[in-house]
Amino acid sequence: MRPRWLRASSVSARHDPVLVRETLAFLRPGKGLFLDATLGDGGHSEALLLASPELRLLASDRDLDAHAFARQRLARFGDRVMFTHGTFRDLAAAHAAAGGELLRGALFDYGLSSRQIDDPARGISYRHDGPLDQRMDASRGETLAERLATAEEDEVANVLREYGDVRAARPLARAIVAAARAGQLSTTGQLATLATRVLRDDRPGALAPVFQALRMWVNDEMADLEAGLAWLPGAMADGGVVVTLAYHSGEDRRVKQALRGNPRPVSRRLPPSADETASGPWEELTRKVVVASQEEQDTNPRARSARLRAFRRKPR
Ligand SMILES: C[S@@+](CC[C@H](N)C(=O)[O-])C[C@H]1O[C@@H](n2cnc3c(N)ncnc32)[C@H](O)[C@@H]1O
């Protein structure tokens, strides 16, 4: 059964940045060095650079196509922008190579850009038929098809459960591994068809968590997110602010764990005391998560699932 809504191709769409006004309100653009760790199409970067002529930006992304687009968009800002290609794990080296000046602010706008999702050649979306690739950085690492061809059923089942809350994770993992080993899983359409059959659900929504989980695995997204936020306190000036934009609960949970300080209570039976939760390097500016206005959600569907958090570096 081939899902009826699967499209053969599509035109890649420009990415509309999410919660820009709110992001700027927390970051307070001004003199000094800021980091955009997820450059994408450069929408947030452009807004930061326009907001203050004294602001300089370290702009990073693991996707070379994003760089190609954003470099053109931001060309008019000249040497105020320093571009760097890599994942969050490469930020320490990139920041040092850029001079190592302490950051006044940093933005992590997680996940994918519309351009990546809508390009069938990237093999990311279940809505377009394309090669089963899913890498955000097409210049390195294994494609999803390559990874699956040698994966164990247990690992795939864990990935589906852990990153996607996929029901029937075990039978689906078994079917995926068998098809991959038989050389029958090289396109997103084949994966969509197989998952639709095993899950006995041909609504597109049923496939979203499957594709999301496998994408997070092939890009090692959660370990990368944690590595970036673990590096950040040492690179951030006192009073500097980090803004994070997460698009699903697993991402948001890890952001909170990484930035909220010591999450382990002294006693397992009692909740953590104020001292324990306040022991980390960050002061939380968004006790309640910030979400997009109804108007923004109506005009930009990506904004519907966005959760913004902001934390300020405490004085050393
Ligand atoms: C939501 S888009 C960013 C959009 C951007 N804020 C804009 O205004 O156009 C996320 C971008 O982050 C990049 N990205 C995601 N995870 C990354 C990681 N671990 N390391 C480096 N870049 C990452 C993706 O390649 C993608 O281009």
Coordinates of C-alpha atoms and ligand atoms in Angstrom, one line a residue:
M1 CA 0.0 0.0 0.0
R2 CA 1.7 3.2 -1.2
P3 CA 0.5 6.2 1.0
R4 CA -1.9 8.2 -1.2
W5 CA -0.5 11.6 -0.1
L6 CA 3.1 10.8 -1.0
R7 CA 4.4 13.3 -3.6
A8 CA 7.0 12.6 -6.2
S9 CA 8.7 16.0 -5.9
S10 CA 8.4 19.5 -4.7
V11 CA 10.0 22.9 -4.9
S12 CA 12.2 23.9 -2.0
A13 CA 10.7 26.6 0.2
R14 CA 12.4 29.5 1.9
H15 CA 12.4 29.2 5.7
D16 CA 10.4 31.8 7.6
P17 CA 12.2 32.4 11.0
V18 CA 10.1 31.7 14.1
L19 CA 9.5 34.0 17.1
V20 CA 12.0 36.6 15.8
R21 CA 10.6 39.5 17.9
E22 CA 10.7 37.5 21.1
T23 CA 14.2 36.1 20.3
L24 CA 15.5 39.6 19.9
A25 CA 13.8 40.8 23.0
F26 CA 15.7 38.3 25.1
L27 CA 19.0 38.5 23.2
R28 CA 19.1 42.4 23.3
P29 CA 21.4 42.8 20.2
G30 CA 24.2 45.3 20.8
K31 CA 27.9 45.7 20.7
G32 CA 29.9 42.5 20.9
L33 CA 30.0 39.0 19.6
F34 CA 26.8 36.9 19.2
L35 CA 26.5 33.3 18.1
D36 CA 23.8 31.9 15.7
A37 CA 24.5 28.1 16.1
T38 CA 21.8 27.2 13.6
L39 CA 22.2 29.6 10.7
G40 CA 19.7 27.9 8.3
D41 CA 18.5 30.5 5.8
G42 CA 19.9 33.3 8.0
G43 CA 16.6 34.8 9.0
H44 CA 17.4 35.2 12.7
S45 CA 21.0 36.2 11.8
E46 CA 19.8 38.9 9.5
A47 CA 17.4 40.3 12.2
L48 CA 20.2 40.4 14.7
L49 CA 22.6 42.1 12.4
L50 CA 20.0 44.7 11.4
A51 CA 19.0 45.4 15.0
S52 CA 22.5 46.6 15.9
P53 CA 25.3 47.9 13.7
E54 CA 27.8 47.1 16.4
L55 CA 26.9 43.5 16.6
R56 CA 29.3 40.9 15.2
L57 CA 28.1 37.3 14.5
L58 CA 29.6 33.9 14.5
A59 CA 27.2 32.0 12.2
S60 CA 27.4 28.2 12.3
D61 CA 25.5 25.3 10.5
R62 CA 26.3 21.8 9.6
D63 CA 24.5 22.1 6.3
L64 CA 26.6 23.5 3.4
D65 CA 23.4 24.3 1.3
A66 CA 22.3 26.5 4.2
H67 CA 25.7 28.2 4.1
A68 CA 25.4 28.8 0.4
F69 CA 22.0 30.5 0.7
A70 CA 22.7 32.5 3.9
R71 CA 26.1 33.7 2.7
Q72 CA 24.4 35.5 -0.2
R73 CA 21.6 36.8 2.1
L74 CA 24.1 38.2 4.6
A75 CA 26.8 39.3 2.2
R76 CA 26.0 43.0 2.7
F77 CA 27.1 42.7 6.4
G78 CA 30.7 42.0 5.2
D79 CA 33.2 41.0 7.9
R80 CA 30.7 41.5 10.7
V81 CA 29.7 37.8 10.0
M82 CA 32.1 34.9 10.5
F83 CA 30.8 31.7 9.0
T84 CA 31.7 28.3 10.2
H85 CA 30.7 24.8 9.0
G86 CA 30.1 22.1 11.6
T87 CA 27.9 20.7 14.3
F88 CA 27.5 22.0 17.9
R89 CA 30.5 19.8 18.9
D90 CA 32.7 21.9 16.6
L91 CA 31.6 25.2 18.2
A92 CA 34.4 25.3 20.7
A93 CA 37.1 25.1 18.0
A94 CA 35.2 27.6 15.7
H95 CA 34.8 30.0 18.6
A96 CA 38.5 29.8 19.5
A97 CA 39.5 30.2 15.8
A98 CA 37.3 33.4 15.7
G99 CA 39.3 34.9 18.5
G100 CA 37.5 33.4 21.6
E101 CA 35.9 36.7 22.7
L102 CA 33.2 35.9 25.2
L103 CA 29.7 35.8 23.7
R104 CA 27.0 38.4 24.5
G105 CA 24.3 36.1 23.3
A106 CA 23.6 32.8 21.5
L107 CA 20.7 31.3 19.6
F108 CA 20.0 27.5 19.0
D109 CA 17.0 27.2 16.7
Y110 CA 16.9 23.4 16.6
G111 CA 15.7 20.9 14.0
L112 CA 15.4 21.5 10.3
S113 CA 14.8 24.3 8.0
S114 CA 11.9 24.3 5.5
R115 CA 14.5 24.2 2.7
Q116 CA 15.8 20.9 4.1
I117 CA 12.4 19.4 4.7
D118 CA 11.0 20.3 1.3
D119 CA 14.0 19.2 -0.8
P120 CA 13.2 15.6 -1.9
A121 CA 16.9 15.0 -2.7
R122 CA 17.7 15.3 1.0
G123 CA 15.4 12.4 1.8
I124 CA 14.1 13.9 5.0
S125 CA 10.3 14.2 4.7
Y126 CA 7.9 11.3 4.4
R127 CA 5.8 13.6 2.1
H128 CA 8.3 13.5 -0.8
D129 CA 9.8 10.5 -2.5
G130 CA 13.6 10.7 -2.5
P131 CA 16.7 8.8 -1.5
L132 CA 16.6 7.6 2.1
D133 CA 19.4 10.0 3.2
Q134 CA 18.1 12.2 6.1
R135 CA 21.6 13.8 6.8
M136 CA 21.6 17.5 7.6
D137 CA 25.2 17.5 6.5
A138 CA 25.3 15.7 3.2
S139 CA 29.1 16.1 3.0
R140 CA 29.9 13.6 5.8
G141 CA 28.6 10.5 7.6
E142 CA 26.3 7.6 6.7
T143 CA 22.9 8.1 5.0
L144 CA 20.0 6.5 6.8
A145 CA 19.8 3.7 4.2
E146 CA 23.5 2.9 4.9
R147 CA 23.1 3.0 8.6
L148 CA 20.0 0.8 8.5
A149 CA 21.8 -1.8 6.3
T150 CA 24.1 -2.7 9.2
A151 CA 21.9 -1.8 12.2
E152 CA 20.6 -4.3 14.8
E153 CA 16.9 -4.6 15.4
D154 CA 17.3 -3.8 19.1
E155 CA 18.9 -0.5 18.4
V156 CA 16.3 0.6 15.8
A157 CA 13.5 -0.4 18.2
N158 CA 15.1 1.7 20.9
V159 CA 15.4 4.7 18.6
L160 CA 11.8 4.5 17.5
R161 CA 10.6 4.2 21.0
E162 CA 12.9 6.8 22.6
Y163 CA 12.9 9.5 19.9
G164 CA 9.5 9.0 18.4
D165 CA 7.3 7.3 21.0
V166 CA 6.4 5.0 18.1
R167 CA 3.9 2.4 19.0
A168 CA 4.7 -1.0 17.6
A169 CA 8.4 -0.1 17.7
R170 CA 9.5 -3.7 17.8
P171 CA 7.6 -5.1 14.8
L172 CA 8.4 -2.0 12.8
A173 CA 12.1 -2.2 13.7
R174 CA 12.1 -5.9 12.7
A175 CA 10.5 -5.1 9.3
I176 CA 12.8 -2.1 8.7
V177 CA 16.0 -4.1 9.4
A178 CA 14.9 -7.0 7.3
A179 CA 14.0 -4.8 4.3
A180 CA 17.3 -2.8 4.7
R181 CA 19.4 -6.0 4.7
A182 CA 17.6 -7.3 1.7
G183 CA 18.4 -4.0 -0.2
Q184 CA 14.8 -3.0 -0.3
L185 CA 15.0 0.2 1.6
S186 CA 16.7 2.9 -0.3
T187 CA 13.9 5.6 -0.7
T188 CA 11.7 7.5 1.6
G189 CA 8.7 6.2 -0.3
Q190 CA 9.7 2.6 0.5
L191 CA 10.1 3.4 4.2
A192 CA 6.8 5.2 4.2
T193 CA 5.0 2.3 2.4
L194 CA 6.6 -0.2 4.8
A195 CA 5.8 1.7 8.0
T196 CA 2.2 2.4 6.8
R197 CA 1.7 -1.4 6.3
V198 CA 3.3 -2.4 9.6
L199 CA 1.5 0.3 11.6
R200 CA -1.8 -0.3 9.7
D201 CA -2.3 3.4 9.6
D202 CA -2.2 5.4 6.4
R203 CA -2.6 8.8 8.0
P204 CA 0.5 11.0 7.3
G205 CA 0.6 11.8 11.0
A206 CA 1.4 8.2 11.8
L207 CA 4.7 8.5 9.9
A208 CA 5.9 11.7 11.3
P209 CA 7.3 10.2 14.6
V210 CA 9.0 7.3 12.6
F211 CA 10.8 9.7 10.3
Q212 CA 11.6 12.1 13.1
A213 CA 13.1 9.3 15.3
L214 CA 15.3 7.9 12.5
R215 CA 16.5 11.4 11.5
M216 CA 17.5 12.2 15.1
W217 CA 19.4 9.0 15.2
V218 CA 21.3 9.4 11.9
N219 CA 22.2 13.0 12.8
D220 CA 23.0 12.2 16.4
E221 CA 20.9 15.2 17.3
M222 CA 20.4 14.7 21.0
A223 CA 24.1 14.1 21.9
D224 CA 25.0 17.1 19.8
L225 CA 22.4 19.3 21.5
E226 CA 23.8 18.4 24.9
A227 CA 27.4 18.9 23.8
G228 CA 26.6 22.4 22.5
L229 CA 24.9 23.5 25.7
A230 CA 27.6 21.9 27.9
W231 CA 30.3 24.0 26.1
L232 CA 28.3 27.2 26.2
P233 CA 28.7 28.5 29.9
G234 CA 32.5 28.8 29.5
A235 CA 32.2 30.8 26.2
M236 CA 29.4 33.2 27.4
A237 CA 30.1 36.5 29.0
D238 CA 28.5 37.2 32.4
G239 CA 25.0 38.4 31.8
G240 CA 24.9 36.9 28.2
V241 CA 21.7 35.2 27.2
V242 CA 21.1 32.0 25.3
V243 CA 17.8 31.5 23.5
T244 CA 16.7 28.0 22.4
L245 CA 13.8 27.1 20.1
A246 CA 12.7 23.5 20.3
Y247 CA 10.1 21.8 18.1
H248 CA 9.2 18.7 20.0
S249 CA 9.1 17.5 23.6
G250 CA 12.3 15.4 23.5
E251 CA 14.3 18.4 22.4
D252 CA 12.6 20.7 24.9
R253 CA 13.2 18.3 27.7
R254 CA 16.9 18.0 27.0
V255 CA 17.2 21.8 26.8
K256 CA 15.7 22.1 30.3
Q257 CA 17.9 19.4 31.7
A258 CA 21.0 20.9 30.3
L259 CA 20.3 24.5 31.3
R260 CA 18.4 24.2 34.6
G261 CA 21.3 23.3 36.8
N262 CA 21.6 20.3 39.0
P263 CA 18.5 18.3 38.3
R264 CA 19.2 15.6 40.9
P265 CA 17.6 16.0 44.3
V266 CA 19.7 15.2 47.3
S267 CA 16.9 12.9 48.6
R268 CA 15.1 10.8 46.0
R269 CA 11.9 11.2 47.9
L270 CA 11.9 15.0 48.1
P271 CA 11.7 17.5 45.2
P272 CA 15.0 19.5 44.7
S273 CA 15.4 22.5 47.0
A274 CA 15.7 26.0 45.5
D275 CA 19.5 25.9 46.2
E276 CA 19.9 22.7 44.3
T277 CA 18.0 23.8 41.2
A278 CA 19.7 27.2 41.3
S279 CA 23.2 25.8 41.4
G280 CA 24.1 25.9 37.7
P281 CA 25.6 28.7 35.7
W282 CA 22.2 29.9 34.2
E283 CA 19.3 32.0 35.5
E284 CA 16.1 31.0 33.8
L285 CA 14.3 34.0 32.2
T286 CA 11.3 32.0 30.9
R287 CA 9.8 30.1 33.8
K288 CA 6.9 29.5 31.4
V289 CA 7.8 28.5 27.9
V290 CA 7.2 31.2 25.2
V291 CA 5.0 30.1 22.2
A292 CA 4.1 31.9 19.0
S293 CA 1.1 34.2 18.8
Q294 CA -2.0 32.9 17.1
E295 CA -1.3 35.3 14.2
E296 CA 2.3 33.9 13.7
Q297 CA 1.0 30.3 14.0
D298 CA -1.6 31.1 11.3
T299 CA 0.9 32.4 8.9
N300 CA 3.9 30.1 9.6
P301 CA 2.9 26.5 10.4
R302 CA 6.5 25.8 11.7
A303 CA 5.7 28.2 14.6
R304 CA 2.9 26.0 15.9
S305 CA 5.2 23.6 17.7
A306 CA 7.9 26.1 18.7
R307 CA 8.9 26.4 22.3
L308 CA 11.2 29.3 23.2
R309 CA 13.3 29.3 26.4
A310 CA 15.9 31.9 27.5
F311 CA 18.6 31.7 30.2
R312 CA 21.1 34.3 31.4
R313 CA 24.7 33.5 32.3
K314 CA 25.2 34.2 36.0
P315 CA 28.2 36.3 37.1
R316 CA 31.3 34.0 37.6
Ligands
LIG1 C1 15.3 25.6 12.1 S1 16.7 25.8 11.0 C2 17.3 27.4 11.5 C3 16.6 28.5 10.7 C4 17.2 29.8 11.0 N1 17.1 30.2 12.3 C5 16.7 30.9 10.0 O1 16.2 31.9 10.5 O2 16.7 30.6 8.8 C6 17.8 24.8 11.8 C7 19.2 24.7 11.2 O3 20.1 24.2 12.2 C8 21.0 23.3 11.6 N2 21.3 22.4 12.6 C9 20.5 21.6 13.3 N3 21.1 20.8 14.2 C10 22.4 21.2 14.1 C11 23.6 20.8 14.8 N4 23.6 19.8 15.7 N5 24.8 21.3 14.4 C12 24.8 22.3 13.5 N6 23.7 22.8 12.8 C13 22.5 22.2 13.1 C14 20.2 22.7 10.4 O4 21.1 22.3 9.4 C15 19.3 23.9 10.0 O5 19.9 24.6 8.9

